[in-house]
PDB file of C-alpha atoms in Angstrom:
ATOM      1  CA  UNK A   6     100.415 117.199 127.889  1.00 50.00           C
ATOM      2  CA  UNK A   7      97.332 115.202 126.909  1.00 84.00           C
ATOM      3  CA  UNK A   8      97.097 112.040 124.441  1.00 81.00           C
ATOM      4  CA  UNK A   9      96.429 113.822 121.149  1.00 82.00           C
ATOM      5  CA  UNK A  10      99.165 116.426 121.873  1.00 82.00           C
ATOM      6  CA  UNK A  11     101.809 113.588 122.629  1.00 83.00           C
ATOM      7  CA  UNK A  12     100.622 111.805 119.382  1.00 84.00           C
ATOM      8  CA  UNK A  13     101.128 115.211 117.165  1.00 84.00           C
ATOM      9  CA  UNK A  14     104.609 115.836 118.925  1.00 83.00           C
ATOM     10  CA  UNK A  15     106.030 112.573 118.160  1.00 81.00           C
ATOM     11  CA  UNK A  16     105.229 113.378 114.246  1.00 84.00           C
ATOM     12  CA  UNK A  17     107.805 116.503 114.454  1.00 78.00           C
ATOM     13  CA  UNK A  18     111.011 115.997 112.576  1.00 73.00           C
ATOM     14  CA  UNK A  19     113.943 114.769 114.367  1.00 65.00           C
ATOM     15  CA  UNK A  20     116.315 117.761 115.278  1.00 61.00           C
ATOM     16  CA  UNK A  21     119.411 115.517 115.266  1.00 57.00           C
ATOM     17  CA  UNK A  22     121.562 115.800 112.117  1.00 45.00           C
ATOM     18  CA  UNK A  23     123.949 113.087 111.351  1.00 42.00           C
ATOM     19  CA  UNK A  24     127.346 114.171 110.695  1.00 46.00           C
ATOM     20  CA  UNK A  25     129.196 113.323 107.380  1.00 47.00           C
ATOM     21  CA  UNK A  26     128.759 114.755 104.260  1.00 51.00           C
ATOM     22  CA  UNK A  27     128.663 111.481 102.368  1.00 51.00           C
ATOM     23  CA  UNK A  28     125.486 110.255 104.486  1.00 60.00           C
ATOM     24  CA  UNK A  29     123.859 113.505 104.529  1.00 68.00           C
ATOM     25  CA  UNK A  30     121.271 113.024 101.620  1.00 69.00           C
ATOM     26  CA  UNK A  31     120.518 109.410 102.400  1.00 73.00           C
ATOM     27  CA  UNK A  32     120.005 110.451 106.586  1.00 81.00           C
ATOM     28  CA  UNK A  33     117.775 113.252 105.237  1.00 83.00           C
ATOM     29  CA  UNK A  34     115.652 110.952 103.081  1.00 84.00           C
ATOM     30  CA  UNK A  35     115.566 108.029 105.757  1.00 88.00           C
ATOM     31  CA  UNK A  36     114.544 110.447 108.345  1.00 86.00           C
ATOM     32  CA  UNK A  37     111.760 111.831 105.885  1.00 88.00           C
ATOM     33  CA  UNK A  38     110.631 108.547 105.401  1.00 90.00           C
ATOM     34  CA  UNK A  39     110.333 107.975 109.416  1.00 90.00           C
ATOM     35  CA  UNK A  40     108.679 111.186 109.662  1.00 91.00           C
ATOM     36  CA  UNK A  41     106.076 110.144 107.062  1.00 93.00           C
ATOM     37  CA  UNK A  42     105.417 106.866 108.492  1.00 94.00           C
ATOM     38  CA  UNK A  43     105.027 108.470 111.865  1.00 94.00           C
ATOM     39  CA  UNK A  44     102.304 111.141 110.311  1.00 95.00           C
ATOM     40  CA  UNK A  45     100.560 108.062 108.909  1.00 96.00           C
ATOM     41  CA  UNK A  46     100.409 106.074 112.160  1.00 95.00           C
ATOM     42  CA  UNK A  47      99.234 109.065 113.906  1.00 95.00           C
ATOM     43  CA  UNK A  48      96.626 110.083 111.081  1.00 96.00           C
ATOM     44  CA  UNK A  49      95.337 106.363 111.412  1.00 97.00           C
ATOM     45  CA  UNK A  50      95.153 106.811 115.438  1.00 96.00           C
ATOM     46  CA  UNK A  51      93.083 109.917 114.985  1.00 96.00           C
ATOM     47  CA  UNK A  52      90.775 108.295 112.286  1.00 97.00           C
ATOM     48  CA  UNK A  53      90.149 105.556 114.669  1.00 97.00           C
ATOM     49  CA  UNK A  54      89.393 107.829 117.530  1.00 96.00           C
ATOM     50  CA  UNK A  55      86.701 109.726 115.436  1.00 96.00           C
ATOM     51  CA  UNK A  56      84.593 106.667 115.483  1.00 97.00           C
ATOM     52  CA  UNK A  57      83.883 107.463 119.279  1.00 95.00           C
ATOM     53  CA  UNK A  58      81.923 110.279 120.435  1.00 93.00           C
ATOM     54  CA  UNK A  59      83.948 111.232 123.384  1.00 93.00           C
ATOM     55  CA  UNK A  60      87.017 112.176 121.310  1.00 93.00           C
ATOM     56  CA  UNK A  61      85.300 114.076 118.540  1.00 93.00           C
ATOM     57  CA  UNK A  62      85.635 117.645 120.504  1.00 91.00           C
ATOM     58  CA  UNK A  63      89.343 117.164 121.041  1.00 92.00           C
ATOM     59  CA  UNK A  64      89.458 116.046 117.389  1.00 94.00           C
ATOM     60  CA  UNK A  65      88.245 119.169 116.259  1.00 94.00           C
ATOM     61  CA  UNK A  66      90.903 121.305 117.939  1.00 92.00           C
ATOM     62  CA  UNK A  67      92.866 123.394 115.561  1.00 91.00           C
ATOM     63  CA  UNK A  68      95.980 121.613 116.520  1.00 92.00           C
ATOM     64  CA  UNK A  69      94.658 118.178 115.276  1.00 94.00           C
ATOM     65  CA  UNK A  70      92.938 119.796 112.266  1.00 94.00           C
ATOM     66  CA  UNK A  71      96.131 121.627 111.088  1.00 93.00           C
ATOM     67  CA  UNK A  72      97.977 118.243 111.578  1.00 95.00           C
ATOM     68  CA  UNK A  73      95.619 116.479 109.365  1.00 96.00           C
ATOM     69  CA  UNK A  74      95.462 119.234 106.940  1.00 94.00           C
ATOM     70  CA  UNK A  75      99.328 119.481 106.487  1.00 93.00           C
ATOM     71  CA  UNK A  76      99.574 115.403 106.177  1.00 95.00           C
ATOM     72  CA  UNK A  77      96.815 115.812 103.588  1.00 95.00           C
ATOM     73  CA  UNK A  78      98.933 118.186 101.470  1.00 94.00           C
ATOM     74  CA  UNK A  79     102.248 116.655 102.080  1.00 94.00           C
ATOM     75  CA  UNK A  80     102.144 112.561 102.443  1.00 95.00           C
ATOM     76  CA  UNK A  81     100.568 111.321  99.463  1.00 95.00           C
ATOM     77  CA  UNK A  82      99.942 107.785 101.263  1.00 96.00           C
ATOM     78  CA  UNK A  83      97.935 109.576 103.923  1.00 96.00           C
ATOM     79  CA  UNK A  84      95.319 110.731 101.693  1.00 97.00           C
ATOM     80  CA  UNK A  85      92.727 108.371 102.149  1.00 96.00           C
ATOM     81  CA  UNK A  86      93.247 108.274 105.755  1.00 97.00           C
ATOM     82  CA  UNK A  87      92.981 111.995 106.217  1.00 97.00           C
ATOM     83  CA  UNK A  88      89.852 112.445 104.342  1.00 97.00           C
ATOM     84  CA  UNK A  89      88.119 109.608 106.042  1.00 97.00           C
ATOM     85  CA  UNK A  90      88.916 111.526 109.363  1.00 97.00           C
ATOM     86  CA  UNK A  91      87.415 114.601 107.922  1.00 97.00           C
ATOM     87  CA  UNK A  92      84.214 112.765 106.737  1.00 95.00           C
ATOM     88  CA  UNK A  93      83.985 111.222 110.329  1.00 96.00           C
ATOM     89  CA  UNK A  94      84.624 114.415 112.075  1.00 96.00           C
ATOM     90  CA  UNK A  95      81.756 116.251 109.650  1.00 94.00           C
ATOM     91  CA  UNK A  96      78.996 113.832 110.691  1.00 93.00           C
ATOM     92  CA  UNK A  97      78.232 116.264 113.822  1.00 92.00           C
ATOM     93  CA  UNK A  98      76.668 119.281 112.364  1.00 91.00           C
ATOM     94  CA  UNK A  99      78.440 121.384 115.220  1.00 92.00           C
ATOM     95  CA  UNK A 100      81.806 120.331 114.061  1.00 93.00           C
ATOM     96  CA  UNK A 101      81.089 121.484 110.452  1.00 91.00           C
ATOM     97  CA  UNK A 102      81.413 125.511 111.890  1.00 90.00           C
ATOM     98  CA  UNK A 103      85.024 124.117 113.356  1.00 90.00           C
ATOM     99  CA  UNK A 104      86.164 122.677 110.052  1.00 92.00           C
ATOM    100  CA  UNK A 105      85.077 125.852 107.941  1.00 91.00           C
ATOM    101  CA  UNK A 106      86.933 127.937 110.491  1.00 90.00           C
ATOM    102  CA  UNK A 107      90.167 125.772 110.130  1.00 90.00           C
ATOM    103  CA  UNK A 108      89.551 126.113 105.932  1.00 91.00           C
ATOM    104  CA  UNK A 109      88.793 122.332 105.831  1.00 93.00           C
ATOM    105  CA  UNK A 110      86.272 123.040 103.318  1.00 92.00           C
ATOM    106  CA  UNK A 111      89.006 124.869 101.314  1.00 93.00           C
ATOM    107  CA  UNK A 112      91.474 122.208 101.371  1.00 94.00           C
ATOM    108  CA  UNK A 113      89.268 119.495 100.472  1.00 94.00           C
ATOM    109  CA  UNK A 114      87.781 121.819  97.429  1.00 94.00           C
ATOM    110  CA  UNK A 115      91.491 121.886  96.500  1.00 93.00           C
ATOM    111  CA  UNK A 116      92.038 118.168  97.113  1.00 94.00           C
ATOM    112  CA  UNK A 117      89.167 117.218  95.120  1.00 93.00           C
ATOM    113  CA  UNK A 118      90.270 119.489  92.182  1.00 93.00           C
ATOM    114  CA  UNK A 119      93.952 118.124  92.235  1.00 93.00           C
ATOM    115  CA  UNK A 120      93.683 114.597  93.254  1.00 93.00           C
ATOM    116  CA  UNK A 121      94.375 112.467  89.752  1.00 92.00           C
ATOM    117  CA  UNK A 122      91.566 109.727  88.981  1.00 90.00           C
ATOM    118  CA  UNK A 123      92.779 108.063  85.808  1.00 90.00           C
ATOM    119  CA  UNK A 124      93.591 104.581  86.392  1.00 87.00           C
ATOM    120  CA  UNK A 125      97.295 103.526  85.893  1.00 88.00           C
ATOM    121  CA  UNK A 126      98.498 100.339  84.338  1.00 82.00           C
ATOM    122  CA  UNK A 127      98.258  97.505  87.394  1.00 79.00           C
ATOM    123  CA  UNK A 128     102.324  96.519  86.438  1.00 87.00           C
ATOM    124  CA  UNK A 129     103.266  99.544  88.518  1.00 90.00           C
ATOM    125  CA  UNK A 130     102.197  98.230  91.805  1.00 91.00           C
ATOM    126  CA  UNK A 131     103.173 101.530  93.847  1.00 91.00           C
ATOM    127  CA  UNK A 132     101.311 103.690  91.607  1.00 93.00           C
ATOM    128  CA  UNK A 133      98.553 101.621  91.445  1.00 90.00           C
ATOM    129  CA  UNK A 134      98.168 101.355  95.230  1.00 92.00           C
ATOM    130  CA  UNK A 135      98.477 105.226  95.304  1.00 94.00           C
ATOM    131  CA  UNK A 136      95.532 105.475  92.790  1.00 92.00           C
ATOM    132  CA  UNK A 137      93.403 103.218  94.816  1.00 90.00           C
ATOM    133  CA  UNK A 138      93.769 105.479  97.720  1.00 94.00           C
ATOM    134  CA  UNK A 139      93.422 108.635  95.624  1.00 94.00           C
ATOM    135  CA  UNK A 140      89.991 107.316  94.377  1.00 91.00           C
ATOM    136  CA  UNK A 141      88.914 106.296  97.987  1.00 92.00           C
ATOM    137  CA  UNK A 142      89.903 109.879  98.766  1.00 94.00           C
ATOM    138  CA  UNK A 143      88.060 111.387  96.347  1.00 93.00           C
ATOM    139  CA  UNK A 144      84.876 109.855  97.629  1.00 92.00           C
ATOM    140  CA  UNK A 145      85.809 110.914 101.119  1.00 94.00           C
ATOM    141  CA  UNK A 146      86.121 114.486  99.691  1.00 94.00           C
ATOM    142  CA  UNK A 147      82.711 114.282  97.931  1.00 93.00           C
ATOM    143  CA  UNK A 148      80.964 113.077 100.881  1.00 93.00           C
ATOM    144  CA  UNK A 149      82.389 115.575 103.122  1.00 94.00           C
ATOM    145  CA  UNK A 150      81.858 118.492 100.661  1.00 93.00           C
ATOM    146  CA  UNK A 151      78.362 117.333  99.929  1.00 92.00           C
ATOM    147  CA  UNK A 152      77.785 117.408 103.841  1.00 92.00           C
ATOM    148  CA  UNK A 153      78.858 120.808 103.950  1.00 92.00           C
ATOM    149  CA  UNK A 154      76.927 121.725 101.170  1.00 90.00           C
ATOM    150  CA  UNK A 155      73.748 119.830 102.603  1.00 89.00           C
ATOM    151  CA  UNK A 156      74.167 122.412 105.768  1.00 89.00           C
ATOM    152  CA  UNK A 157      74.495 125.461 103.730  1.00 88.00           C
ATOM    153  CA  UNK A 158      78.267 126.114 104.254  1.00 87.00           C
ATOM    154  CA  UNK A 159      79.653 127.645 101.218  1.00 84.00           C
ATOM    155  CA  UNK A 160      81.490 125.212  98.877  1.00 84.00           C
ATOM    156  CA  UNK A 161      82.928 125.645  95.359  1.00 85.00           C
ATOM    157  CA  UNK A 162      83.113 122.670  93.849  1.00 85.00           C
ATOM    158  CA  UNK A 163      84.459 122.410  90.076  1.00 84.00           C
ATOM    159  CA  UNK A 164      81.375 121.136  88.435  1.00 87.00           C
ATOM    160  CA  UNK A 165      83.380 120.436  85.102  1.00 90.00           C
ATOM    161  CA  UNK A 166      85.835 118.249  87.167  1.00 90.00           C
ATOM    162  CA  UNK A 167      82.784 116.257  88.323  1.00 89.00           C
ATOM    163  CA  UNK A 168      81.536 115.670  84.787  1.00 89.00           C
ATOM    164  CA  UNK A 169      85.080 114.913  83.861  1.00 90.00           C
ATOM    165  CA  UNK A 170      85.130 111.969  86.208  1.00 88.00           C
ATOM    166  CA  UNK A 171      81.908 110.965  85.505  1.00 84.00           C
ATOM    167  CA  UNK A 172      83.095 110.635  81.847  1.00 84.00           C
ATOM    168  CA  UNK A 173      86.075 108.665  82.780  1.00 85.00           C
ATOM    169  CA  UNK A 174      84.442 106.543  85.353  1.00 78.00           C
ATOM    170  CA  UNK A 175      81.552 105.408  82.971  1.00 75.00           C
ATOM    171  CA  UNK A 176      84.295 104.482  80.175  1.00 74.00           C
ATOM    172  CA  UNK A 177      85.929 102.661  82.736  1.00 71.00           C
ATOM    173  CA  UNK A 178      82.986 100.493  83.649  1.00 64.00           C
ATOM    174  CA  UNK A 179      82.238 100.190  80.120  1.00 67.00           C
ATOM    175  CA  UNK A 180      85.658  98.768  79.419  1.00 61.00           C
ATOM    176  CA  UNK A 181      86.086  96.473  82.437  1.00 63.00           C
ATOM    177  CA  UNK A 182      82.435  95.916  84.104  1.00 53.00           C
ATOM    178  CA  UNK A 183      83.333  93.489  86.353  1.00 53.00           C
ATOM    179  CA  UNK A 184      85.709  96.037  88.278  1.00 53.00           C
ATOM    180  CA  UNK A 185      83.500  98.931  89.594  1.00 48.00           C
ATOM    181  CA  UNK A 186      86.408 100.874  91.151  1.00 58.00           C
ATOM    182  CA  UNK A 187      84.679 104.137  90.951  1.00 68.00           C
ATOM    183  CA  UNK A 188      81.042 103.454  92.120  1.00 70.00           C
ATOM    184  CA  UNK A 189      81.548 104.911  95.612  1.00 74.00           C
ATOM    185  CA  UNK A 190      82.961 108.047  94.163  1.00 78.00           C
ATOM    186  CA  UNK A 191      80.284 108.159  91.654  1.00 77.00           C
ATOM    187  CA  UNK A 192      77.512 107.888  94.256  1.00 78.00           C
ATOM    188  CA  UNK A 193      79.151 110.425  96.410  1.00 82.00           C
ATOM    189  CA  UNK A 194      79.851 112.944  93.599  1.00 81.00           C
ATOM    190  CA  UNK A 195      76.064 112.808  92.763  1.00 80.00           C
ATOM    191  CA  UNK A 196      75.570 114.441  96.018  1.00 76.00           C
ATOM    192  CA  UNK A 197      77.297 117.769  94.725  1.00 77.00           C
ATOM    193  CA  UNK A 198      75.028 118.555  92.218  1.00 64.00           C
TER     194      UNK A 198
END
């Protein structure tokens, strides 16, 4: 088994089930948290590997792309890392065909439509941290979708969503000009028109 296969293998759920009815809910939650941490760590390693051309072919395998799609949909804390990875994989034009065959375009379209972009109050640290990851992920989605469109791969980007994000972002910039959180997102979305 190669390194990438081993990396993906460690992210699978542990089959051991702890005995005892009282601890079952707690153990399942702990097991889920452990699995999510492993998935996030694996996604980060894959993202780092995508910086090197030597690994790109292996990272475009269906196993890796499927893993990234699952993590994108199931682990909210990984949204930024996974979308960044798809952006890195899409830099080479020949990889776009593989990504489209694996339905990455559809998954990124869906993510772009559903990732929340309204800024929460900063007093809820967990919610604010997730929003920060979501805004960066929207930028990565827009970047990758823009690249797919540039090379004539069919993508259906919701124009009303883009306009809604633009309106909200411009309003935010007007209210808090010293905090331009959404500037990169706006720049990436401009490529989608």
